[in-house]
PDB file of C-alpha atoms in Angstrom:
ATOM      1  CA  UNK A   1     -43.036 -20.189  17.763  1.00  0.00           C
ATOM      2  CA  UNK A   2     -44.630 -16.537  17.944  1.00  0.00           C
ATOM      3  CA  UNK A   3     -41.064 -15.201  18.816  1.00  0.00           C
ATOM      4  CA  UNK A   4     -39.716 -16.741  15.570  1.00  0.00           C
ATOM      5  CA  UNK A   5     -42.559 -15.114  13.385  1.00  0.00           C
ATOM      6  CA  UNK A   6     -41.715 -11.818  15.172  1.00  0.00           C
ATOM      7  CA  UNK A   7     -37.810 -12.108  14.257  1.00  0.00           C
ATOM      8  CA  UNK A   8     -38.495 -13.119  10.869  1.00  0.00           C
ATOM      9  CA  UNK A   9     -41.065 -10.182  10.487  1.00  0.00           C
ATOM     10  CA  UNK A  10     -38.372  -8.079  11.810  1.00  0.00           C
ATOM     11  CA  UNK A  11     -35.797  -9.232   9.303  1.00  0.00           C
ATOM     12  CA  UNK A  12     -38.389  -8.816   6.348  1.00  0.00           C
ATOM     13  CA  UNK A  13     -39.146  -5.133   7.633  1.00  0.00           C
ATOM     14  CA  UNK A  14     -35.182  -4.477   7.935  1.00  0.00           C
ATOM     15  CA  UNK A  15     -34.839  -5.660   4.413  1.00  0.00           C
ATOM     16  CA  UNK A  16     -37.178  -3.287   2.893  1.00  0.00           C
ATOM     17  CA  UNK A  17     -36.084  -0.337   5.358  1.00  0.00           C
ATOM     18  CA  UNK A  18     -32.348  -0.683   4.059  1.00  0.00           C
ATOM     19  CA  UNK A  19     -33.400  -1.801   0.588  1.00  0.00           C
ATOM     20  CA  UNK A  20     -31.264  -5.125   1.015  1.00  0.00           C
ATOM     21  CA  UNK A  21     -31.579  -7.803  -1.580  1.00  0.00           C
ATOM     22  CA  UNK A  22     -30.658 -10.662   0.789  1.00  0.00           C
ATOM     23  CA  UNK A  23     -30.667 -11.414   4.239  1.00  0.00           C
ATOM     24  CA  UNK A  24     -30.086 -14.281   6.318  1.00  0.00           C
ATOM     25  CA  UNK A  25     -30.988 -15.370  10.240  1.00  0.00           C
ATOM     26  CA  UNK A  26     -29.757 -18.303  12.350  1.00  0.00           C
ATOM     27  CA  UNK A  27     -31.832 -18.815  15.563  1.00  0.00           C
ATOM     28  CA  UNK A  28     -32.803 -21.845  17.872  1.00  0.00           C
ATOM     29  CA  UNK A  29     -31.610 -24.430  15.220  1.00  0.00           C
ATOM     30  CA  UNK A  30     -33.174 -22.678  12.176  1.00  0.00           C
ATOM     31  CA  UNK A  31     -31.412 -20.947   9.330  1.00  0.00           C
ATOM     32  CA  UNK A  32     -33.609 -18.798   7.039  1.00  0.00           C
ATOM     33  CA  UNK A  33     -32.312 -17.207   4.157  1.00  0.00           C
ATOM     34  CA  UNK A  34     -34.224 -14.397   2.230  1.00  0.00           C
ATOM     35  CA  UNK A  35     -33.527 -13.247  -1.347  1.00  0.00           C
ATOM     36  CA  UNK A  36     -35.635 -10.583  -3.129  1.00  0.00           C
ATOM     37  CA  UNK A  37     -36.239 -10.591  -6.746  1.00  0.00           C
ATOM     38  CA  UNK A  38     -35.903  -7.748  -8.526  1.00  0.00           C
ATOM     39  CA  UNK A  39     -38.075  -6.518 -11.190  1.00  0.00           C
ATOM     40  CA  UNK A  40     -36.193  -6.043 -14.383  1.00  0.00           C
ATOM     41  CA  UNK A  41     -36.980  -3.405 -16.796  1.00  0.00           C
ATOM     42  CA  UNK A  42     -36.433  -3.727 -20.468  1.00  0.00           C
ATOM     43  CA  UNK A  43     -36.237  -0.823 -22.712  1.00  0.00           C
ATOM     44  CA  UNK A  44     -36.575  -1.204 -26.388  1.00  0.00           C
ATOM     45  CA  UNK A  45     -36.368   2.076 -28.342  1.00  0.00           C
ATOM     46  CA  UNK A  46     -38.905   4.432 -26.767  1.00  0.00           C
ATOM     47  CA  UNK A  47     -41.086   1.472 -25.183  1.00  0.00           C
ATOM     48  CA  UNK A  48     -40.334   0.546 -21.735  1.00  0.00           C
ATOM     49  CA  UNK A  49     -41.410  -2.950 -20.340  1.00  0.00           C
ATOM     50  CA  UNK A  50     -41.275  -4.062 -16.934  1.00  0.00           C
ATOM     51  CA  UNK A  51     -41.242  -7.965 -16.543  1.00  0.00           C
ATOM     52  CA  UNK A  52     -43.550  -9.322 -14.283  1.00  0.00           C
ATOM     53  CA  UNK A  53     -42.064 -10.687 -11.098  1.00  0.00           C
ATOM     54  CA  UNK A  54     -41.176 -14.118 -11.673  1.00  0.00           C
ATOM     55  CA  UNK A  55     -40.788 -13.609 -15.378  1.00  0.00           C
ATOM     56  CA  UNK A  56     -37.464 -14.554 -16.996  1.00  0.00           C
ATOM     57  CA  UNK A  57     -35.608 -12.563 -19.548  1.00  0.00           C
ATOM     58  CA  UNK A  58     -34.196 -14.221 -22.266  1.00  0.00           C
ATOM     59  CA  UNK A  59     -30.484 -13.217 -23.055  1.00  0.00           C
ATOM     60  CA  UNK A  60     -28.598 -13.984 -26.174  1.00  0.00           C
ATOM     61  CA  UNK A  61     -25.738 -16.429 -25.470  1.00  0.00           C
ATOM     62  CA  UNK A  62     -22.452 -14.296 -25.538  1.00  0.00           C
ATOM     63  CA  UNK A  63     -19.169 -15.090 -24.521  1.00  0.00           C
ATOM     64  CA  UNK A  64     -18.127 -13.570 -21.114  1.00  0.00           C
ATOM     65  CA  UNK A  65     -16.201 -10.538 -21.275  1.00  0.00           C
ATOM     66  CA  UNK A  66     -12.496 -11.406 -20.331  1.00  0.00           C
ATOM     67  CA  UNK A  67     -10.839  -9.813 -17.469  1.00  0.00           C
ATOM     68  CA  UNK A  68      -8.768  -6.888 -18.100  1.00  0.00           C
ATOM     69  CA  UNK A  69      -5.686  -6.554 -16.037  1.00  0.00           C
ATOM     70  CA  UNK A  70      -5.099  -2.835 -15.429  1.00  0.00           C
ATOM     71  CA  UNK A  71      -1.957  -3.058 -13.444  1.00  0.00           C
ATOM     72  CA  UNK A  72       0.960  -1.545 -15.218  1.00  0.00           C
ATOM     73  CA  UNK A  73       3.604  -3.983 -16.077  1.00  0.00           C
ATOM     74  CA  UNK A  74       7.251  -3.627 -14.565  1.00  0.00           C
ATOM     75  CA  UNK A  75       8.643  -2.856 -11.286  1.00  0.00           C
ATOM     76  CA  UNK A  76       6.876  -0.475  -9.179  1.00  0.00           C
ATOM     77  CA  UNK A  77       8.821   2.624  -7.639  1.00  0.00           C
ATOM     78  CA  UNK A  78       6.982   3.418  -4.464  1.00  0.00           C
ATOM     79  CA  UNK A  79       7.115   6.741  -2.291  1.00  0.00           C
ATOM     80  CA  UNK A  80       9.537   6.165   0.403  1.00  0.00           C
ATOM     81  CA  UNK A  81       7.440   9.144   2.671  1.00  0.00           C
ATOM     82  CA  UNK A  82       4.340  10.876   2.682  1.00  0.00           C
ATOM     83  CA  UNK A  83       4.622  14.307   0.938  1.00  0.00           C
ATOM     84  CA  UNK A  84       3.983  16.368  -2.245  1.00  0.00           C
ATOM     85  CA  UNK A  85       5.283  14.720  -5.366  1.00  0.00           C
ATOM     86  CA  UNK A  86       6.809  17.005  -7.739  1.00  0.00           C
ATOM     87  CA  UNK A  87       8.060  15.627 -11.301  1.00  0.00           C
ATOM     88  CA  UNK A  88      10.517  18.640 -12.004  1.00  0.00           C
ATOM     89  CA  UNK A  89      12.967  20.617 -10.235  1.00  0.00           C
ATOM     90  CA  UNK A  90      10.735  23.932 -10.695  1.00  0.00           C
ATOM     91  CA  UNK A  91       7.555  24.730 -12.834  1.00  0.00           C
ATOM     92  CA  UNK A  92       9.540  26.226 -15.749  1.00  0.00           C
ATOM     93  CA  UNK A  93      11.731  22.977 -15.981  1.00  0.00           C
ATOM     94  CA  UNK A  94      11.169  19.869 -17.807  1.00  0.00           C
ATOM     95  CA  UNK A  95      10.081  16.859 -16.079  1.00  0.00           C
ATOM     96  CA  UNK A  96      12.793  14.440 -14.714  1.00  0.00           C
ATOM     97  CA  UNK A  97      11.506  11.444 -16.666  1.00  0.00           C
ATOM     98  CA  UNK A  98       8.481  10.728 -18.871  1.00  0.00           C
ATOM     99  CA  UNK A  99       6.576   7.736 -19.908  1.00  0.00           C
ATOM    100  CA  UNK A 100       9.053   5.839 -22.314  1.00  0.00           C
ATOM    101  CA  UNK A 101      12.262   7.325 -21.131  1.00  0.00           C
ATOM    102  CA  UNK A 102      15.049   5.118 -20.361  1.00  0.00           C
ATOM    103  CA  UNK A 103      16.464   5.713 -16.772  1.00  0.00           C
ATOM    104  CA  UNK A 104      19.609   4.829 -14.953  1.00  0.00           C
ATOM    105  CA  UNK A 105      19.950   3.236 -11.551  1.00  0.00           C
ATOM    106  CA  UNK A 106      20.417   6.238  -9.250  1.00  0.00           C
ATOM    107  CA  UNK A 107      18.696   8.895 -11.574  1.00  0.00           C
ATOM    108  CA  UNK A 108      16.470  11.223  -9.974  1.00  0.00           C
ATOM    109  CA  UNK A 109      12.776  10.348 -11.072  1.00  0.00           C
ATOM    110  CA  UNK A 110      11.110  13.249  -8.919  1.00  0.00           C
ATOM    111  CA  UNK A 111      10.732  15.215  -5.625  1.00  0.00           C
ATOM    112  CA  UNK A 112       8.739  14.766  -2.555  1.00  0.00           C
ATOM    113  CA  UNK A 113       8.396  17.727  -0.418  1.00  0.00           C
ATOM    114  CA  UNK A 114       7.955  16.513   3.323  1.00  0.00           C
ATOM    115  CA  UNK A 115       8.314  19.277   5.979  1.00  0.00           C
ATOM    116  CA  UNK A 116       9.498  22.075   3.525  1.00  0.00           C
ATOM    117  CA  UNK A 117      12.355  20.010   2.437  1.00  0.00           C
ATOM    118  CA  UNK A 118      12.579  18.675  -1.150  1.00  0.00           C
ATOM    119  CA  UNK A 119      13.506  15.123  -1.371  1.00  0.00           C
ATOM    120  CA  UNK A 120      15.050  13.769  -4.233  1.00  0.00           C
ATOM    121  CA  UNK A 121      13.943  10.267  -5.591  1.00  0.00           C
ATOM    122  CA  UNK A 122      16.328   8.061  -7.028  1.00  0.00           C
ATOM    123  CA  UNK A 123      15.473   5.254  -9.712  1.00  0.00           C
ATOM    124  CA  UNK A 124      16.527   2.020  -7.854  1.00  0.00           C
ATOM    125  CA  UNK A 125      16.952   0.143 -11.032  1.00  0.00           C
ATOM    126  CA  UNK A 126      17.782   1.073 -14.658  1.00  0.00           C
ATOM    127  CA  UNK A 127      14.956   0.377 -17.192  1.00  0.00           C
ATOM    128  CA  UNK A 128      12.060   2.044 -19.410  1.00  0.00           C
ATOM    129  CA  UNK A 129       9.432   4.198 -17.606  1.00  0.00           C
ATOM    130  CA  UNK A 130       6.530   2.017 -18.249  1.00  0.00           C
ATOM    131  CA  UNK A 131       3.724   4.002 -16.600  1.00  0.00           C
ATOM    132  CA  UNK A 132       3.682   7.547 -14.233  1.00  0.00           C
ATOM    133  CA  UNK A 133       0.954   6.880 -11.605  1.00  0.00           C
ATOM    134  CA  UNK A 134       1.086  10.539  -9.887  1.00  0.00           C
ATOM    135  CA  UNK A 135       0.712  13.938 -11.194  1.00  0.00           C
ATOM    136  CA  UNK A 136       2.963  16.808  -9.843  1.00  0.00           C
ATOM    137  CA  UNK A 137       1.623  18.538  -6.815  1.00  0.00           C
ATOM    138  CA  UNK A 138      -0.076  15.323  -5.934  1.00  0.00           C
ATOM    139  CA  UNK A 139      -0.092  14.257  -2.051  1.00  0.00           C
ATOM    140  CA  UNK A 140       1.624  10.601  -2.074  1.00  0.00           C
ATOM    141  CA  UNK A 141       1.647   8.488   0.797  1.00  0.00           C
ATOM    142  CA  UNK A 142       4.589   5.846   1.909  1.00  0.00           C
ATOM    143  CA  UNK A 143       4.496   2.921  -0.346  1.00  0.00           C
ATOM    144  CA  UNK A 144       2.133   4.632  -3.217  1.00  0.00           C
ATOM    145  CA  UNK A 145       3.380   3.884  -6.491  1.00  0.00           C
ATOM    146  CA  UNK A 146       5.193   6.640  -8.180  1.00  0.00           C
ATOM    147  CA  UNK A 147       5.616   4.912 -11.441  1.00  0.00           C
ATOM    148  CA  UNK A 148       6.624   1.457 -12.862  1.00  0.00           C
ATOM    149  CA  UNK A 149       9.850   0.756 -14.575  1.00  0.00           C
ATOM    150  CA  UNK A 150      10.039  -1.896 -17.087  1.00  0.00           C
TER     151      UNK A 150
END
């Protein structure tokens, strides 16, 4: 039993050392779970109150915040290779496409420079550019979304 106590003490020490809030141990047919209670701090104006450990903070009933899907809608057009993305044929030229532009299948939507070669990236489908995901001069990897066509 002393061995088990040593293991429990060791686990508690590790929780402190690594600032863990939870830890679990299973050995010799026993399973022990530790959960550390944080001391919440409540600030009200200029006064700060630290709640006693074990005290409960009463929160008003509020509806949960709805999850927001930040993924742009439409078909993602992904990079066919790793390289540097450019949105125009030259720095002085206008961009190939902007958000809201209507593109046709096969129309160039950007360039990717790989091994000193500029590769045109054609739109695989016709549609409206919903969201551009990369900036000119940005490194893109194979499969990274360049833009979304809706």
